[in-house]
Every structure is written in C-alpha cells, then in structure tokens.
mmCIF file of C-alpha atoms in Angstrom:
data_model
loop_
_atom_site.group_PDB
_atom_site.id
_atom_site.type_symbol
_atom_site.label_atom_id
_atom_site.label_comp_id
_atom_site.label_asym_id
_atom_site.label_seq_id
_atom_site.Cartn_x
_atom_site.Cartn_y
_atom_site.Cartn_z
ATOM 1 C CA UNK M 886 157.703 72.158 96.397
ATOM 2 C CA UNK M 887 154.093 71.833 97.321
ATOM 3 C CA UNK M 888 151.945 75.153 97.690
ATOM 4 C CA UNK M 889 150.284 76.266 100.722
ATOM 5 C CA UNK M 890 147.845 78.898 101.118
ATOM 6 C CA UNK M 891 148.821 81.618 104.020
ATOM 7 C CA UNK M 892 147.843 84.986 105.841
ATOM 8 C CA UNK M 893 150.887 87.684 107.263
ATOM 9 C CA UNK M 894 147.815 90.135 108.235
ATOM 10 C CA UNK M 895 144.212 90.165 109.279
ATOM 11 C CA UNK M 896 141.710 91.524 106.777
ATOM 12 C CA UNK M 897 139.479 90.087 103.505
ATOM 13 C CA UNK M 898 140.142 87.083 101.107
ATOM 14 C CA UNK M 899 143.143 89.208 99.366
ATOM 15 C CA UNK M 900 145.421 88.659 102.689
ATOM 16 C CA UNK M 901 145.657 85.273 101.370
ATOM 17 C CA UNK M 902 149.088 84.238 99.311
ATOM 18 C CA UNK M 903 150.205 80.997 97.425
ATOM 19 C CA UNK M 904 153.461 80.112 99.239
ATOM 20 C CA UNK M 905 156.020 77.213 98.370
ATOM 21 C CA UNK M 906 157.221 75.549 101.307
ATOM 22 C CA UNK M 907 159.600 72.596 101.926
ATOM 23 C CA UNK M 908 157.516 69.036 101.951
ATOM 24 C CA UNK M 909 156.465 68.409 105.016
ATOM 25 C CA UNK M 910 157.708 65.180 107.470
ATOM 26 C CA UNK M 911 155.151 64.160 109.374
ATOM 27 C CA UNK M 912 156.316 63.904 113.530
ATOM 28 C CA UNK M 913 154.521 61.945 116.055
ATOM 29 C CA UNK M 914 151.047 60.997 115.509
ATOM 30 C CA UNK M 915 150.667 62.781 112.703
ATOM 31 C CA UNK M 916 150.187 61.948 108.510
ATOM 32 C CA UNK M 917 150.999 63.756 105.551
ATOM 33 C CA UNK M 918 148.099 63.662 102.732
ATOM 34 C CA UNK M 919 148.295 64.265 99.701
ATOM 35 C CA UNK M 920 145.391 67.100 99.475
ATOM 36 C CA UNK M 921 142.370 65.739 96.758
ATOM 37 C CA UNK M 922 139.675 68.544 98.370
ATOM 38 C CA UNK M 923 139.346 70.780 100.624
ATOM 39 C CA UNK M 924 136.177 71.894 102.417
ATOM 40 C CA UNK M 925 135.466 75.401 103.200
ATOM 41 C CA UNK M 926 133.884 76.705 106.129
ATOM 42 C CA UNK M 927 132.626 79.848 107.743
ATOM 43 C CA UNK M 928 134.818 79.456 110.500
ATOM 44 C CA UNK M 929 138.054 79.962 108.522
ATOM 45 C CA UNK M 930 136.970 83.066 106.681
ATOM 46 C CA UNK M 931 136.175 84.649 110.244
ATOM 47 C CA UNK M 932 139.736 83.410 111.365
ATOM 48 C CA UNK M 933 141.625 85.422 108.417
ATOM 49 C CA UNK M 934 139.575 88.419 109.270
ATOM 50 C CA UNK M 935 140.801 88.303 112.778
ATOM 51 C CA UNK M 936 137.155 87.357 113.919
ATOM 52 C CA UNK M 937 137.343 84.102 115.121
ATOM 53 C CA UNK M 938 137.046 82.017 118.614
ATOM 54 C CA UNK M 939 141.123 82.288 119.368
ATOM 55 C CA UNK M 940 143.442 85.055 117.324
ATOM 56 C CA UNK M 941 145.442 83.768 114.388
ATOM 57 C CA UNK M 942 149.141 83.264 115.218
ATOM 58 C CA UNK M 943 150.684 84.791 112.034
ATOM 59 C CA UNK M 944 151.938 83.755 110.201
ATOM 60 C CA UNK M 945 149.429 81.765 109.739
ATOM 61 C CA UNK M 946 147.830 78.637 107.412
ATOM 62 C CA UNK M 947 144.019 77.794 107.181
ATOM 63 C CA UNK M 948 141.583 75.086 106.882
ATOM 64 C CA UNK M 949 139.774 72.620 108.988
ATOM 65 C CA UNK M 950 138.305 69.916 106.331
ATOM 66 C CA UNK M 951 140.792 68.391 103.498
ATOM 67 C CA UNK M 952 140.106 64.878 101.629
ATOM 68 C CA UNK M 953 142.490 63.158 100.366
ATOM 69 C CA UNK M 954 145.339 60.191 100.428
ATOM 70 C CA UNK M 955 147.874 59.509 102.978
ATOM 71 C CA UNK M 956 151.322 59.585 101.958
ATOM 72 C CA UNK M 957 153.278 58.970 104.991
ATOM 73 C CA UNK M 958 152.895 58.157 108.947
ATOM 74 C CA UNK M 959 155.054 59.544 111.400
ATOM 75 C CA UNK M 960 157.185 56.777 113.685
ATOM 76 C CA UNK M 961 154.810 55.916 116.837
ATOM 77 C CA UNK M 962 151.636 55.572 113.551
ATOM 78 C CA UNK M 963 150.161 52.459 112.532
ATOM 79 C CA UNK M 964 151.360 52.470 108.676
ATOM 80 C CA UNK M 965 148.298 50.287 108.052
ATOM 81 C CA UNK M 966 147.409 54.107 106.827
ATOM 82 C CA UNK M 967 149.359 55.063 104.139
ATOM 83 C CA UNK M 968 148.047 54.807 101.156
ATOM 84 C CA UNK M 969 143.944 55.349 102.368
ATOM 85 C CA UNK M 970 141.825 57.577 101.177
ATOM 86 C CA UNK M 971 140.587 59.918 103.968
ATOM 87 C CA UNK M 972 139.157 63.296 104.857
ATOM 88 C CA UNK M 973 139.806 65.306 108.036
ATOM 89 C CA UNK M 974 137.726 65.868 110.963
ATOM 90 C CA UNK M 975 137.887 69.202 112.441
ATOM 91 C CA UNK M 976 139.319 68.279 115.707
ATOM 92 C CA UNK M 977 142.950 70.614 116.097
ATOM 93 C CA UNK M 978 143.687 74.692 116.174
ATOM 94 C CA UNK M 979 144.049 76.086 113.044
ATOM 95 C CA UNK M 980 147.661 77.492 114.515
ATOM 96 C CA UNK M 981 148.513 73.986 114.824
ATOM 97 C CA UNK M 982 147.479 72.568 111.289
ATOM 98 C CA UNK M 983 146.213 73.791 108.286
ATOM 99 C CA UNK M 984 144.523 71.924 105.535
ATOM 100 C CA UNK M 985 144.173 74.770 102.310
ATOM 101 C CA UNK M 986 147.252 73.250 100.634
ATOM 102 C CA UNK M 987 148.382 70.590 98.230
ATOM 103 C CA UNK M 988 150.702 68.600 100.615
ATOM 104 C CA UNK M 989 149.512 69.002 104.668
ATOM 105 C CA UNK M 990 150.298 67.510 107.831
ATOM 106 C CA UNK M 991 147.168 66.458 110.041
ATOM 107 C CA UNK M 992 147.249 64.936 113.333
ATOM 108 C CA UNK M 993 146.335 60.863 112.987
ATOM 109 C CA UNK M 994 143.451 60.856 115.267
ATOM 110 C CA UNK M 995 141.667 63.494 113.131
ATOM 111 C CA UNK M 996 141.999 61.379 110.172
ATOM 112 C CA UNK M 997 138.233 59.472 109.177
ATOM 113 C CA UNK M 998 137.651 57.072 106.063
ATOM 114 C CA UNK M 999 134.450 57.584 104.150
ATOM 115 C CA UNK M 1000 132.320 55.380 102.280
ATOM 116 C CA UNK M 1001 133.930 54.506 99.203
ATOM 117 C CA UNK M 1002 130.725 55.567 97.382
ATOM 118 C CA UNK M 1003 131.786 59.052 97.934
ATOM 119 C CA UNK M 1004 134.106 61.356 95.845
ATOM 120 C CA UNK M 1005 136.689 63.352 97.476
ATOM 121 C CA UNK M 1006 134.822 66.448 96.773
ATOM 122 C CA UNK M 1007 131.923 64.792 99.367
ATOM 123 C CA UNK M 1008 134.475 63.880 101.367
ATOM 124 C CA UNK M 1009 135.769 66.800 102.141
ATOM 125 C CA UNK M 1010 131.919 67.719 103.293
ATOM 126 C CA UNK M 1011 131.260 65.935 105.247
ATOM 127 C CA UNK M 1012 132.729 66.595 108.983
ATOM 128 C CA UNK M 1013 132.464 70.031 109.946
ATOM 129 C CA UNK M 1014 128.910 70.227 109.027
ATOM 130 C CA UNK M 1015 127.374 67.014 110.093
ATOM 131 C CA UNK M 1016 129.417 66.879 113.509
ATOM 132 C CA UNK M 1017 128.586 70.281 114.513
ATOM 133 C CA UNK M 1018 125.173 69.536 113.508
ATOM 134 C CA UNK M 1019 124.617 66.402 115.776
ATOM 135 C CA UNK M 1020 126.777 67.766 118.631
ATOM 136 C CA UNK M 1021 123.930 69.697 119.378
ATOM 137 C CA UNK M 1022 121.259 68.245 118.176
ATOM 138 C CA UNK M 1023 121.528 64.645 119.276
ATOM 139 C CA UNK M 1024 124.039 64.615 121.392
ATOM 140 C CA UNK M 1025 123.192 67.848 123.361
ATOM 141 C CA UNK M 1026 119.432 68.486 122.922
ATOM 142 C CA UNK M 1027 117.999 64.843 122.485
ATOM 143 C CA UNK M 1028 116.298 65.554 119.129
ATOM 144 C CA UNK M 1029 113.342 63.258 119.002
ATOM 145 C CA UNK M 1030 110.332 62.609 117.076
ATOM 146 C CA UNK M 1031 108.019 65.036 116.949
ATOM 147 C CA UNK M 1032 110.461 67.825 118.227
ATOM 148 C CA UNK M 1033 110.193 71.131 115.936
ATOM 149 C CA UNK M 1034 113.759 72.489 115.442
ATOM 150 C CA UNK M 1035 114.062 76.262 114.018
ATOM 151 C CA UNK M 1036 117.336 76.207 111.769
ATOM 152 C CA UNK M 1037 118.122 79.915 110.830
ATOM 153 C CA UNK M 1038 120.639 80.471 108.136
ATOM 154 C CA UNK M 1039 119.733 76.606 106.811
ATOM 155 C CA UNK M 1040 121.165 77.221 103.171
ATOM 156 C CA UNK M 1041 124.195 76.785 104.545
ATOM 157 C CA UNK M 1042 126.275 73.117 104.790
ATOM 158 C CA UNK M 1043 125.641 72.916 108.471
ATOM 159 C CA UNK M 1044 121.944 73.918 108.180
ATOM 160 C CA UNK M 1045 121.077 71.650 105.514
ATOM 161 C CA UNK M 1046 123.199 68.696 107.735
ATOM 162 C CA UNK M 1047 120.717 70.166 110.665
ATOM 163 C CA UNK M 1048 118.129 69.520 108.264
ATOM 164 C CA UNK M 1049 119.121 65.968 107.288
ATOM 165 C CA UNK M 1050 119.266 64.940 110.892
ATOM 166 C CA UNK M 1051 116.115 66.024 112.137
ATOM 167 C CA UNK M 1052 114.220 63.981 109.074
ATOM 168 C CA UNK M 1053 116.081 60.756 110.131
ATOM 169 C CA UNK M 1054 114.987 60.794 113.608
ATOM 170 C CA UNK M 1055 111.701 62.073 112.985
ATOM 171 C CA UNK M 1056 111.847 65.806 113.732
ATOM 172 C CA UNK M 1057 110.111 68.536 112.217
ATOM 173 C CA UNK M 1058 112.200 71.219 110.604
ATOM 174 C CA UNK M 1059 111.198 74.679 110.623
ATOM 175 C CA UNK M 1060 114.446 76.128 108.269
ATOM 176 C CA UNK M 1061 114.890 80.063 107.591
ATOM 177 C CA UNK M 1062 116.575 81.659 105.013
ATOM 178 C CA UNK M 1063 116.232 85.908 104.523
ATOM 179 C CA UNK M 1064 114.956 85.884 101.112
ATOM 180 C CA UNK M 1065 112.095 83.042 99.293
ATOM 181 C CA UNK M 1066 114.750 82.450 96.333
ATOM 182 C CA UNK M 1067 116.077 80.103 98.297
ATOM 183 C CA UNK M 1068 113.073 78.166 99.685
ATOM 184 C CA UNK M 1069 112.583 76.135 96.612
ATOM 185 C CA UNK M 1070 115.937 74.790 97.213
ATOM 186 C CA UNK M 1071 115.046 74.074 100.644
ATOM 187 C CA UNK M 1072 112.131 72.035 100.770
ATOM 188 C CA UNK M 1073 113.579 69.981 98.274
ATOM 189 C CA UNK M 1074 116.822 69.171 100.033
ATOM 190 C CA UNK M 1075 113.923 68.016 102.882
ATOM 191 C CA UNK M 1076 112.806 70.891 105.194
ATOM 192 C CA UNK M 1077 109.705 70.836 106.302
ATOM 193 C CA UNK M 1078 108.392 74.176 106.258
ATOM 194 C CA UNK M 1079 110.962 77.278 105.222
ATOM 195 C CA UNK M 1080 110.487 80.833 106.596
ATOM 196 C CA UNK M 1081 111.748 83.662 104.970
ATOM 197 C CA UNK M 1082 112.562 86.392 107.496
ATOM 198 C CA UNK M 1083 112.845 89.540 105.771
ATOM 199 C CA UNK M 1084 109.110 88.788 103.899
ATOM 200 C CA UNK M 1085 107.327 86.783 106.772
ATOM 201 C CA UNK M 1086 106.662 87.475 110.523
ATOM 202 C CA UNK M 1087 108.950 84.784 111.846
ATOM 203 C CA UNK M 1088 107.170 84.335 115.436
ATOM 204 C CA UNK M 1089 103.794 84.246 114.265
ATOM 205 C CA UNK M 1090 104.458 81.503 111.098
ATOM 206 C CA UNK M 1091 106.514 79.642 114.329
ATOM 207 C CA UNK M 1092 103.881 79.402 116.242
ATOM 208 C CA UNK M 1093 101.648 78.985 113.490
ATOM 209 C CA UNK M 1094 103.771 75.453 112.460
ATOM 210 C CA UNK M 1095 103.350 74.479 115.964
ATOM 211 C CA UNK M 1096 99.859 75.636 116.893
ATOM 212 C CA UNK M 1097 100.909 77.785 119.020
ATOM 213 C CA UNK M 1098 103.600 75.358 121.404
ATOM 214 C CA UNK M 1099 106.759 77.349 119.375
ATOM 215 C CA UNK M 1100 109.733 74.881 118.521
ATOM 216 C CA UNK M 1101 111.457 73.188 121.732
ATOM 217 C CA UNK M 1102 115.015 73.430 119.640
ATOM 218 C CA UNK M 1103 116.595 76.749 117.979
ATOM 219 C CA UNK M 1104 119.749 76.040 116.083
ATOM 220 C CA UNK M 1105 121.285 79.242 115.734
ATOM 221 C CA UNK M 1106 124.386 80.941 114.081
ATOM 222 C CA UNK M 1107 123.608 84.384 113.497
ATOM 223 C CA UNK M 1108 122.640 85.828 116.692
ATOM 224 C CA UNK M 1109 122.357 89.233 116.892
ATOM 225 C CA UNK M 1110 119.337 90.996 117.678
ATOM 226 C CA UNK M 1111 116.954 88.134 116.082
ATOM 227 C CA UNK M 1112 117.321 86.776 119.091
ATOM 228 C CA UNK M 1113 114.719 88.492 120.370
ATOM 229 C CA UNK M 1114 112.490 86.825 118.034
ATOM 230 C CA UNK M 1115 114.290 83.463 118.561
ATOM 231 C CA UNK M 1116 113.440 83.613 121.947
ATOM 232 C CA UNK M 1117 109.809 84.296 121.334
ATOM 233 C CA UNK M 1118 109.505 81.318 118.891
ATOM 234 C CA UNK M 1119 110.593 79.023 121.342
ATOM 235 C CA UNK M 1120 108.198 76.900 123.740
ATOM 236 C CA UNK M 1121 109.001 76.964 127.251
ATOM 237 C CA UNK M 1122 112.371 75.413 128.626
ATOM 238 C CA UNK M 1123 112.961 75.182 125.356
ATOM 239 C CA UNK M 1124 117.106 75.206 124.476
ATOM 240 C CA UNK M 1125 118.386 77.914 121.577
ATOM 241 C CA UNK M 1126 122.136 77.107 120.334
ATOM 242 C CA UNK M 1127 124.432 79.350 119.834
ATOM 243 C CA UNK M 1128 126.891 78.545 117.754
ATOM 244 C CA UNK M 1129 128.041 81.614 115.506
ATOM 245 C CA UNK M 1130 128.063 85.499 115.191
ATOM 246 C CA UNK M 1131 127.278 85.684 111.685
ATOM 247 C CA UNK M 1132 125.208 89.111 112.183
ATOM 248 C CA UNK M 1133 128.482 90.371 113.642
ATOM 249 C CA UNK M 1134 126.360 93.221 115.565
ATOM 250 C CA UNK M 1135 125.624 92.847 119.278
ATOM 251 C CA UNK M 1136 123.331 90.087 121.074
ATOM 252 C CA UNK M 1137 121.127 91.849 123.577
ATOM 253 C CA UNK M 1138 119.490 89.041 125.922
ATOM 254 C CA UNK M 1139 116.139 89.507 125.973
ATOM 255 C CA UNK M 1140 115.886 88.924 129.712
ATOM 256 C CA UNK M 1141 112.102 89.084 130.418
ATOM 257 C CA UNK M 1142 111.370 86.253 127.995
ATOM 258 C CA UNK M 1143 114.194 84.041 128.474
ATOM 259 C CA UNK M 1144 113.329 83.927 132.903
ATOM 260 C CA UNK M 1145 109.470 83.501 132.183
ATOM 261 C CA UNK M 1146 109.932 80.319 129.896
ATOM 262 C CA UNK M 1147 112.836 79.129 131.808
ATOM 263 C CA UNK M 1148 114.935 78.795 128.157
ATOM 264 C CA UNK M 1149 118.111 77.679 128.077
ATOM 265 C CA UNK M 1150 120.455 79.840 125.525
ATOM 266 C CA UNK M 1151 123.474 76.881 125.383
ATOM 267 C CA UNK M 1152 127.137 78.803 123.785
ATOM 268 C CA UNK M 1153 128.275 75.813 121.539
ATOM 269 C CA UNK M 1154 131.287 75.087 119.410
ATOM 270 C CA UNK M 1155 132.422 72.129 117.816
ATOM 271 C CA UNK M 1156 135.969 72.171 119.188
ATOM 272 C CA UNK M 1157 134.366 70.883 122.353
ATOM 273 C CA UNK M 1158 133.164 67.752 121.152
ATOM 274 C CA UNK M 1159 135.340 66.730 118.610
ATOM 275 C CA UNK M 1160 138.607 66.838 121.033
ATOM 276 C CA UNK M 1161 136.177 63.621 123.258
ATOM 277 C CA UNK M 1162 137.102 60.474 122.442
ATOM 278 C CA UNK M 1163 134.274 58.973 124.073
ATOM 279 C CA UNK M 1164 131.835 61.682 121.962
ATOM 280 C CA UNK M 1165 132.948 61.425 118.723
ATOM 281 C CA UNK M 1166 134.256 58.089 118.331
ATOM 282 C CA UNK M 1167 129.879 57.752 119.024
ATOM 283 C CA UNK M 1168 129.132 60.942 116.562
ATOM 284 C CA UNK M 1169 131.895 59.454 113.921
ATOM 285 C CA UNK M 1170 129.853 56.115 113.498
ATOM 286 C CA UNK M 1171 126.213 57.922 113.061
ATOM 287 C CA UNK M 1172 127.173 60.007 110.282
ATOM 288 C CA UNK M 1173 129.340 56.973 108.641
ATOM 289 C CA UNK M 1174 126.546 54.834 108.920
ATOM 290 C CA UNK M 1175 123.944 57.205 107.385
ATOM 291 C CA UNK M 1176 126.444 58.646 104.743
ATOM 292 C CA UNK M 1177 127.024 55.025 103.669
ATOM 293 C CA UNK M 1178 123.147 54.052 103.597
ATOM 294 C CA UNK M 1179 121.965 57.404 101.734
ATOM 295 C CA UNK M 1180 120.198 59.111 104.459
ATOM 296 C CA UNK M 1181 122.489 61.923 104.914
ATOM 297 C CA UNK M 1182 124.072 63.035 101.176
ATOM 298 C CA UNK M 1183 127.040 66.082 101.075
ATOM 299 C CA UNK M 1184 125.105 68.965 98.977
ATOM 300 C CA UNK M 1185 127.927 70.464 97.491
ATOM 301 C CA UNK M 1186 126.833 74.028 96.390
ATOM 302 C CA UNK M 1187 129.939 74.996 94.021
ATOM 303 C CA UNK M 1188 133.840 73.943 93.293
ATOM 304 C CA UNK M 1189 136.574 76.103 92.392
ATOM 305 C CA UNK M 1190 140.199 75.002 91.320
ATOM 306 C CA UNK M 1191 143.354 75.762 93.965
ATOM 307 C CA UNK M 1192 144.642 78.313 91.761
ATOM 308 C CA UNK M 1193 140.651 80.229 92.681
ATOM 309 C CA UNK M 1194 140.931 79.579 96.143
ATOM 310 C CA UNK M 1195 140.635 83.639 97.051
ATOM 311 C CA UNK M 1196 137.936 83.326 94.547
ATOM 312 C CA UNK M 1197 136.303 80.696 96.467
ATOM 313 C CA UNK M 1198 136.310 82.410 99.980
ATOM 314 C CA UNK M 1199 135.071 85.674 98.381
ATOM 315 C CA UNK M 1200 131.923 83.104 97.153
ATOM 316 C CA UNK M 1201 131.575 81.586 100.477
ATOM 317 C CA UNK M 1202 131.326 85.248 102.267
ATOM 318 C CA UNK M 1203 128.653 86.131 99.338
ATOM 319 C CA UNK M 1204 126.005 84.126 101.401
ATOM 320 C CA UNK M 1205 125.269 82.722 97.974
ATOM 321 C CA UNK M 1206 125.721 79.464 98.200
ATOM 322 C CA UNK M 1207 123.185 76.492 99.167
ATOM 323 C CA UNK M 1208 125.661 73.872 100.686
ATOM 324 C CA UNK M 1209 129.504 73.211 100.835
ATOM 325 C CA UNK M 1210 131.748 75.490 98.734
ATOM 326 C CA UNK M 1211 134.868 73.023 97.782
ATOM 327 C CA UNK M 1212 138.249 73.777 96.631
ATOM 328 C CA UNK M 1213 139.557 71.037 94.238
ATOM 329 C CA UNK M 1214 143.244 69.722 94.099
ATOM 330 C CA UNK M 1215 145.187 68.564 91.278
#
C-alpha cells in the first residue's frame, strides 16, 4: 500500500503522520502518478498550521507541486498520458488533492510536461514559483524594461523566479533579504542590487537605486508593518502585491501615502490565475519556453528523503533556505 502523508489537527510539522492507504483509482479527469518529487511550498506549511487562505478539511492530505510518471487515466482521459513524465501545476484545493505521497491522484488538466533536460527534482520546481511569479508580474503589472521591481523575501523559490523574470524582460531588480549572508547568494543567482533590511535603511537605498523615482513594482509576501516602508519606496501609481502574510502580525495601511501617490496595493493569489484557461494555457508556454532555453533554471536549495519529510517542512519554516526545498521519492 502506498504511503501518504496526513494531518488529524492543526499545529507544527509534528501533526504530520505516514499513513497507508488503499491505491488510488483515478475517476473522471483525473491521473494517478507515480510520485518521483515533490515540491514544497510556504503555502502548505501555513495550511497544516491552520493559517492558510481556506481551513483544512481534516482529515486532511497536503501538497500542491509533485513530479513524477503517470500510471493510469481515468475513463473520459486521453491515455496518450500514461506513461509521461510530468509535474503538477498548482491549480486545485488542497481538500481536493494532495500531492506529499508516493502514489496520488491529480486532476488531468493540472498535469504539465517539462523539458526533458530537467530532473524530477526541477520538475517539481518549477510551477508554484514561476506562475505565481509571472501572474503578477507580467501578466498583472506589465513588467517592462527599465521597470525597478522591489522583491522582499527574494531568497525564497518564488523570489528568485521574480528575479529570473524581471532579467529576461529587461527589468531592474531591487531583491531584499533581512540579513547580508544571503546577498552573495543573491546577486549571483542575478539580482541586481540586494538590500538587507535589518542593516540598511530600505527607503533611502530605494530611492537611492532609482534616483529618487522609487520602484513602480513591489512584489510582496510578508506584509506586515513594512508596509509602511513599502509604500514609501514606491513611485507614484505605482502597484505593491500582496501575496502572503509571512510576518503573521497585522498590516496597518498607511493611508496618507498610499491616497497622495495614488498606489495601488493589488491582494493576489495564484489560485486565481491558474483555475483560467485562457491565462495559463499563455503563462504555461512562457515558463516552458524559457525553462527549455536556459533563461529561467529551478534553484533547488536542499532535498530530503520521504521518510524526512517532517524534517523537511521544519527546514522550509527555518527561513534558511535559498530556493526550493524538495522531498525525493523512491
């Protein structure tokens, strides 16, 4: 019997148990993989903890991003996909699928090939952070040449995909990370300037990268009260995203600042792009076509066996990481 990984009660990574449960038959449109990787993300730990967007229906399973092979196609499936190697796009409720297992069921119009250059570990990183990523930044904000874009919390997969995009089309990034340990790491993975908040004065190094215009895109998931700051790094009608609570303390809108530049604070999640067709079918080919030509490369930051996978959340949570924490299959 294949093991799954599951939650009876809210709370830390030790609420999580190893279950064995029957194999599963996959109904309409949906496919059974056979799990290679899974990707970790930031959304999933919050979930467990009872934090998250929508409340966990316990009992309850985790795990947007798996990579792996497909075993079997329910009846109204093309079975032109059994047997392909694909990863998982983050595009369902996590009370309706799960992916932190060895065999899952995932609904077929989630399911994405990669370039074959890829392992299933990059595979597996590849979705979450580069759709939620250009969501905003392309699809949302327009990033275009010469834009500065402020990326707090950039060490993480989706910063350093926020990163990736705004070199390809020309951007300038201005990343952030709390501490300079990390800044090393940064430039080289391609920022263009890194801030380090808890050493620097944020606003005035801003405006000092921009001579004095501040950054017309903020690409935010921390909130908190650095949005104060956010808000006075940003040029007028400029846009700040959104699109996590990582600070987990309250978000005070500084009002004052926010109605004299006329900025526009957008809420953002990717749940509301990936369930478009007619968006990501667009978003899907972009990061395929850059994945496959080298522009945009998975940084994987660490891997841990599916026996470690409490280990691995308990990582992820550390903030320690630079990129994608992945869980590997056997």
């Amino acid at each position: 019997m294949p093991k799954v990984v599951r939650f009876h009660e809210v709370g830390g990574p030790e609420v999580l148990k190893f279950e064995d449960v029957p194999q599963p038959e996959p109904g309409r449109s949906e496919a059974r993989l056979k799990v290679q990787a899974i990707g970790l993300n930031r959304a999933e730990s919050m979930f467990f903890h009872g934090q998250y967007v929508y409340a966990p229906k316990l009992p309850a399973g985790l795990g947007y991003e798996a990579a792996g092979v497909v075993e079997a196609v329910g009846p109204d499936v093309d079975k032109g996909w059994v047997g392909k190697q694909v990863s998982v796009v983050p595009a369902f409720s996590l009370n309706d699928y799960s992916m932190v297992g060895e065999v899952v069921l995932a609904p077929v119009e989630a399911l994405a090939e990669y370039p074959a250059k890829l392992s299933p570990v990059e595979g597996a990183a590849i979705w979450m952070q580069y759709l939620t990523a250009y969501g905003a930044l392309i699809s949302i904000a327009g990033l275009t040449k010469g834009d500065f874009v402020v990326i707090p919390a950039a060490s993480s997969s989706v910063g350093i995909a926020a990163i990736e995009i705004a070199k390809a089309e020309g951007a300038i990034s201005i990343a952030t990370t709390r501490k300079s340990d990390k800044k090393a790491q940064l430039t080289k993975l391609g920022a263009d300037y890194v801030i380090a908040t808890e050493e620097e004065d944020f606003v005035a190094r801003v405006k000092e990268i921009t001579s004095g215009k501040g950054a017309r895109v903020i690409f935010d998931p921390v909130a908190g009260p650095f949005l104060e700051k956010l808000t006075e790094a940003a040029q007028p009608g400029g846009i700040i995203f959104q699109y996590g609570a990582l600070s987990m303390q309250p978000t005070p809108l500084p009002l004052v600042t926010v109605l004299t530049k006329g900025l526009w604070i957008r809420g953002y999640t990717l749940l509301e792009f990936t369930r478009l067709p007619e968006k990501l079918g667009p978003a899907k080919k972009y990061i395929y076509d850059r994945l496959a030509d080298g522009r945009f490369v998975p940084k994987i930051a660490k891997t841990f066996p599916f026996a470690e996978t409490l280990e691995a959340y308990r990582y992820l949570e550390s903030n320690a990481q630079v990129g994608k924490v992945v869980i590997t299959v056997p």
